[in-house]
Amino acid sequence: MLALTAPIILLMLTLSSCARPDWGDAFQAQPAIVSGRQLLAAMAAEEGKCALCRDADVKLTLKSPLKDAAASGYLLLRQPSSIKFVCSNPFGQPIFLATSDGARFQQLLMLQKTYRHGQVFSYLADNHLPPALALGNWGSWLSGGLGQVKVEATEIRPDRQHRGLWFAWPLPRLTKAPDIAKNDLWEHVLVDAEKRLLLARVISEGDDKTIARFDYGERQAGKPCRQPGEIVISGLEGGSVIRLVFSNPQTPAECPEDLFRLRKPENFQEIYMP
């Protein structure tokens, strides 16, 4: 499931690229499989104790051969898949708002007086974005977590650079997205087994066609459920790289679902994407 952090991110994501994967062949020896899955299950159990809500200030930058772009704002996450992003002007007045629950999205562009909403799949198709991005748990992708993983279904592979272990599982096939249903889509995560930290995430078609890659760095020190201070999104067509820098991360006591619903102001143009 995709939870839109900010359409500026998704508008930067284009088609997939090909590169030699960082992982080797899946382990076949039963002891290695059992040990790896025990590690993953322990990490998933620890993650299940994390706070329901997270927020932070975030700066986004895009570097590409064609253009550079930047944005900053406030990001609110609610597990498993709700996200809200607010970009304000120097006077603290919101000029752009976006929310998603993983299946549907809403946007308010205050200066253009436009309210856009509808299905995430439709948003992706309209912007020529890979539909596979709708299958992930963006709440976990943006907090450096495992997400909803079926431990017993994971494959375990060595890292070619000896940084840890790669765990891989197939993404669901959704009948409402024919382009996805015919593809062999996988989520891979690189784990530092000693520190029990997720270092990287790759969404791929098969083993060798990358759709998006997330590298996590600068984790908060001395805290459980440590939010990455930086996430770099790469593996994109044309060599584009997106960098997200988080500051002042917090765990709000409450973040009710109403916070993730936007209302169309009067006199705003409404655009619906079924």
Short mmCIF file of C-alpha atoms in Angstrom, two decimals:
data_model
loop_
_atom_site.label_atom_id
_atom_site.label_comp_id
_atom_site.label_asym_id
_atom_site.label_seq_id
_atom_site.Cartn_x
_atom_site.Cartn_y
_atom_site.Cartn_z
CA MET A 1 0.00 0.00 0.00
CA LEU A 2 1.18 3.44 -0.85
CA ALA A 3 0.76 6.28 1.57
CA LEU A 4 1.61 9.55 -0.16
CA THR A 5 4.08 11.51 1.92
CA ALA A 6 4.01 14.34 -0.59
CA PRO A 7 3.26 14.21 -4.28
CA ILE A 8 6.53 16.00 -4.89
CA ILE A 9 8.20 12.67 -4.07
CA LEU A 10 5.94 10.62 -6.30
CA LEU A 11 6.16 13.07 -9.17
CA MET A 12 9.92 12.49 -9.09
CA LEU A 13 9.62 8.71 -9.27
CA THR A 14 9.58 7.44 -12.85
CA LEU A 15 10.26 4.05 -14.35
CA SER A 16 12.51 1.39 -12.96
CA SER A 17 16.16 0.85 -13.69
CA CYS A 18 18.33 -2.23 -13.97
CA ALA A 19 21.47 -2.96 -11.98
CA ARG A 20 23.28 -5.91 -10.46
CA PRO A 21 21.51 -6.73 -7.19
CA ASP A 22 23.31 -6.37 -3.87
CA TRP A 23 22.27 -9.83 -2.72
CA GLY A 24 23.38 -13.33 -3.62
CA ASP A 25 21.36 -16.51 -4.08
CA ALA A 26 18.86 -17.47 -1.40
CA PHE A 27 20.15 -19.71 1.38
CA GLN A 28 19.08 -23.33 1.05
CA ALA A 29 20.50 -24.73 4.30
CA GLN A 30 17.73 -25.09 6.87
CA PRO A 31 19.77 -23.84 9.87
CA ALA A 32 20.57 -20.56 8.07
CA ILE A 33 16.91 -20.12 7.10
CA VAL A 34 15.64 -20.82 10.61
CA SER A 35 18.20 -18.49 12.22
CA GLY A 36 17.45 -15.69 9.80
CA ARG A 37 13.70 -15.95 10.23
CA GLN A 38 14.10 -15.95 14.02
CA LEU A 39 16.02 -12.68 13.75
CA LEU A 40 13.34 -11.18 11.50
CA ALA A 41 10.55 -12.33 13.81
CA ALA A 42 12.29 -10.74 16.82
CA MET A 43 12.69 -7.45 14.96
CA ALA A 44 9.05 -7.52 13.87
CA ALA A 45 7.96 -8.12 17.46
CA GLU A 46 10.03 -5.17 18.68
CA GLU A 47 8.60 -2.97 15.96
CA GLY A 48 5.09 -3.95 17.01
CA LYS A 49 5.69 -2.14 20.30
CA CYS A 50 6.54 1.16 18.61
CA ALA A 51 4.27 4.18 18.89
CA LEU A 52 1.29 4.36 16.57
CA CYS A 53 2.10 7.95 15.55
CA ARG A 54 5.26 9.73 14.46
CA ASP A 55 5.92 13.21 13.15
CA ALA A 56 8.88 15.29 12.07
CA ASP A 57 9.96 18.25 10.01
CA VAL A 58 11.32 17.12 6.67
CA LYS A 59 13.35 18.63 3.85
CA LEU A 60 13.20 17.03 0.41
CA THR A 61 15.65 17.57 -2.40
CA LEU A 62 15.81 16.15 -5.91
CA LYS A 63 19.00 15.93 -7.94
CA SER A 64 18.72 14.85 -11.55
CA PRO A 65 20.41 15.50 -14.89
CA LEU A 66 17.35 17.48 -16.00
CA LYS A 67 16.42 19.55 -12.95
CA ASP A 68 16.85 20.13 -9.24
CA ALA A 69 13.97 20.72 -6.85
CA ALA A 70 13.42 21.18 -3.13
CA ALA A 71 10.55 21.37 -0.63
CA SER A 72 10.15 21.31 3.13
CA GLY A 73 7.27 20.79 5.50
CA TYR A 74 5.71 18.79 8.31
CA LEU A 75 5.18 15.03 8.05
CA LEU A 76 2.79 13.01 10.21
CA LEU A 77 2.69 9.20 10.08
CA ARG A 78 0.10 6.86 11.55
CA GLN A 79 0.64 3.13 11.25
CA PRO A 80 0.01 1.20 9.21
CA SER A 81 -0.43 3.46 6.19
CA SER A 82 -1.74 6.95 6.92
CA ILE A 83 0.40 9.96 6.02
CA LYS A 84 -0.09 13.72 6.10
CA PHE A 85 2.28 16.30 4.61
CA VAL A 86 1.90 20.05 5.05
CA CYS A 87 4.04 22.67 3.35
CA SER A 88 3.69 26.22 4.67
CA ASN A 89 4.91 29.66 3.63
CA PRO A 90 7.35 31.68 5.79
CA PHE A 91 4.38 33.09 7.73
CA GLY A 92 3.23 29.62 8.78
CA GLN A 93 0.23 29.54 6.44
CA PRO A 94 -0.31 26.16 4.70
CA ILE A 95 0.06 26.37 0.93
CA PHE A 96 0.04 22.66 0.14
CA LEU A 97 -1.50 19.71 2.00
CA ALA A 98 -1.59 16.03 1.07
CA THR A 99 -2.93 12.96 2.86
CA SER A 100 -3.43 9.29 2.12
CA ASP A 101 -4.66 6.18 3.87
CA GLY A 102 -2.83 3.91 1.44
CA ALA A 103 -5.76 3.42 -0.93
CA ARG A 104 -7.06 6.95 -1.45
CA PHE A 105 -5.37 10.35 -1.51
CA GLN A 106 -6.33 14.00 -1.03
CA GLN A 107 -4.52 17.21 -1.99
CA LEU A 108 -5.17 20.87 -1.35
CA LEU A 109 -3.24 23.48 -3.36
CA MET A 110 -4.16 26.69 -1.61
CA LEU A 111 -2.70 29.16 -4.09
CA GLN A 112 -4.34 27.43 -7.06
CA LYS A 113 -7.56 26.85 -5.08
CA THR A 114 -7.63 23.22 -6.17
CA TYR A 115 -8.83 20.13 -4.31
CA ARG A 116 -7.79 16.82 -5.85
CA HIS A 117 -8.75 13.40 -4.51
CA GLY A 118 -9.34 9.82 -5.59
CA GLN A 119 -7.65 6.43 -5.90
CA VAL A 120 -3.91 6.12 -5.44
CA PHE A 121 -3.68 3.85 -8.47
CA SER A 122 -5.31 6.54 -10.60
CA TYR A 123 -2.89 9.15 -9.27
CA LEU A 124 0.07 6.97 -10.18
CA ALA A 125 -1.25 6.23 -13.67
CA ASP A 126 -2.00 9.91 -14.31
CA ASN A 127 1.57 10.84 -13.44
CA HIS A 128 3.18 7.92 -15.33
CA LEU A 129 4.46 6.37 -12.10
CA PRO A 130 5.10 2.66 -11.41
CA PRO A 131 1.90 1.11 -10.02
CA ALA A 132 4.01 -1.15 -7.80
CA LEU A 133 4.55 1.86 -5.52
CA ALA A 134 0.95 1.45 -4.40
CA LEU A 135 1.71 -1.94 -2.86
CA GLY A 136 4.03 -0.81 -0.10
CA ASN A 137 3.50 0.34 3.45
CA TRP A 138 4.79 3.89 3.15
CA GLY A 139 4.44 4.42 6.87
CA SER A 140 7.18 1.84 7.35
CA TRP A 141 9.12 2.87 4.26
CA LEU A 142 9.46 6.39 5.68
CA SER A 143 10.24 5.31 9.24
CA GLY A 144 12.78 2.65 8.35
CA GLY A 145 10.65 -0.22 9.62
CA LEU A 146 9.89 -3.71 8.37
CA GLY A 147 6.17 -3.19 7.96
CA GLN A 148 3.70 -6.02 7.64
CA VAL A 149 5.97 -8.92 6.76
CA LYS A 150 5.10 -12.63 6.76
CA VAL A 151 8.23 -14.06 8.31
CA GLU A 152 7.52 -17.62 7.20
CA ALA A 153 7.35 -16.51 3.55
CA THR A 154 10.69 -14.69 3.44
CA GLU A 155 13.76 -15.71 1.51
CA ILE A 156 17.16 -15.01 3.11
CA ARG A 157 20.17 -14.02 1.06
CA PRO A 158 23.75 -12.90 1.76
CA ASP A 159 24.84 -9.33 1.11
CA ARG A 160 27.59 -9.08 -1.49
CA GLN A 161 29.31 -6.37 0.60
CA HIS A 162 29.01 -8.34 3.86
CA ARG A 163 26.90 -5.68 5.60
CA GLY A 164 24.27 -8.10 6.86
CA LEU A 165 21.43 -10.22 5.55
CA TRP A 166 18.85 -9.53 2.85
CA PHE A 167 15.27 -10.66 3.50
CA ALA A 168 12.90 -10.80 0.55
CA TRP A 169 9.19 -11.45 0.14
CA PRO A 170 6.76 -11.11 -2.77
CA LEU A 171 4.47 -8.12 -2.90
CA PRO A 172 0.74 -8.88 -3.26
CA ARG A 173 -0.87 -9.15 -6.67
CA LEU A 174 -3.96 -6.99 -6.95
CA THR A 175 -6.62 -7.78 -9.52
CA LYS A 176 -7.64 -4.13 -9.80
CA ALA A 177 -4.21 -3.32 -11.18
CA PRO A 178 -3.64 -5.56 -14.24
CA ASP A 179 -0.15 -4.18 -14.82
CA ILE A 180 0.84 -5.34 -11.36
CA ALA A 181 -0.93 -8.70 -11.46
CA LYS A 182 1.31 -9.97 -14.27
CA ASN A 183 4.59 -8.87 -12.71
CA ASP A 184 6.90 -10.64 -10.28
CA LEU A 185 7.31 -7.90 -7.66
CA TRP A 186 9.45 -8.21 -4.54
CA GLU A 187 10.39 -6.23 -1.46
CA HIS A 188 13.94 -6.69 -0.15
CA VAL A 189 15.34 -5.34 3.11
CA LEU A 190 18.97 -5.31 4.25
CA VAL A 191 19.38 -5.89 8.00
CA ASP A 192 22.43 -5.39 10.19
CA ALA A 193 22.00 -8.58 12.23
CA GLU A 194 24.19 -7.44 15.12
CA LYS A 195 22.51 -4.06 15.61
CA ARG A 196 19.08 -5.25 14.44
CA LEU A 197 18.74 -2.25 12.17
CA LEU A 198 17.25 -2.02 8.72
CA LEU A 199 19.85 -0.42 6.44
CA ALA A 200 18.21 -0.44 3.01
CA ARG A 201 15.07 -1.42 1.11
CA VAL A 202 14.67 -2.31 -2.56
CA ILE A 203 11.44 -2.72 -4.50
CA SER A 204 12.10 -4.78 -7.60
CA GLU A 205 10.55 -6.64 -10.48
CA GLY A 206 12.23 -9.99 -10.29
CA ASP A 207 15.72 -9.87 -8.87
CA ASP A 208 17.38 -7.47 -11.26
CA LYS A 209 14.95 -4.68 -12.17
CA THR A 210 14.86 -2.01 -9.49
CA ILE A 211 11.75 0.14 -9.12
CA ALA A 212 12.97 2.12 -6.12
CA ARG A 213 15.68 1.87 -3.49
CA PHE A 214 15.67 3.38 0.02
CA ASP A 215 18.88 3.79 2.03
CA TYR A 216 18.47 4.68 5.71
CA GLY A 217 21.02 6.61 7.75
CA GLU A 218 21.66 8.70 10.85
CA ARG A 219 19.31 6.83 13.15
CA GLN A 220 18.30 8.49 16.41
CA ALA A 221 20.64 7.43 19.18
CA GLY A 222 19.58 5.84 22.43
CA LYS A 223 15.94 5.36 21.54
CA PRO A 224 13.84 2.35 20.54
CA CYS A 225 12.09 2.51 17.16
CA ARG A 226 14.76 4.91 15.95
CA GLN A 227 13.66 7.18 13.13
CA PRO A 228 16.24 7.60 10.34
CA GLY A 229 17.58 11.12 10.14
CA GLU A 230 18.07 10.69 6.42
CA ILE A 231 16.49 8.59 3.67
CA VAL A 232 17.95 8.52 0.17
CA ILE A 233 15.71 7.24 -2.62
CA SER A 234 17.57 6.09 -5.72
CA GLY A 235 17.49 3.42 -8.41
CA LEU A 236 15.31 5.69 -10.53
CA GLU A 237 15.43 6.14 -14.27
CA GLY A 238 17.78 8.83 -15.45
CA GLY A 239 19.91 8.77 -12.32
CA SER A 240 17.59 10.93 -10.18
CA VAL A 241 18.20 10.87 -6.43
CA ILE A 242 15.77 12.07 -3.75
CA ARG A 243 17.05 12.93 -0.27
CA LEU A 244 14.81 13.37 2.77
CA VAL A 245 16.30 14.89 5.91
CA PHE A 246 14.24 14.61 9.10
CA SER A 247 14.54 16.89 12.12
CA ASN A 248 12.78 17.15 15.47
CA PRO A 249 11.20 13.66 15.29
CA GLN A 250 8.50 13.10 17.91
CA THR A 251 5.93 10.49 18.91
CA PRO A 252 2.60 12.31 19.38
CA ALA A 253 0.37 10.83 22.03
CA GLU A 254 -2.56 10.90 19.62
CA CYS A 255 -3.11 11.24 15.89
CA PRO A 256 -6.79 10.46 15.24
CA GLU A 257 -7.89 9.48 11.76
CA ASP A 258 -9.66 12.83 11.37
CA LEU A 259 -6.26 14.50 11.11
CA PHE A 260 -5.73 12.65 7.82
CA ARG A 261 -8.93 13.90 6.19
CA LEU A 262 -9.03 17.11 4.20
CA ARG A 263 -12.16 19.15 3.49
CA LYS A 264 -12.67 21.04 0.28
CA PRO A 265 -12.91 24.77 0.99
CA GLU A 266 -15.62 26.78 -0.69
CA ASN A 267 -14.82 28.09 -4.16
CA PHE A 268 -12.10 25.48 -4.71
CA GLN A 269 -12.05 23.52 -7.96
CA GLU A 270 -12.61 19.81 -7.33
CA ILE A 271 -10.77 17.19 -9.39
CA TYR A 272 -11.76 13.58 -8.78
CA MET A 273 -9.63 10.66 -9.96
CA PRO A 274 -11.70 7.44 -9.85
#
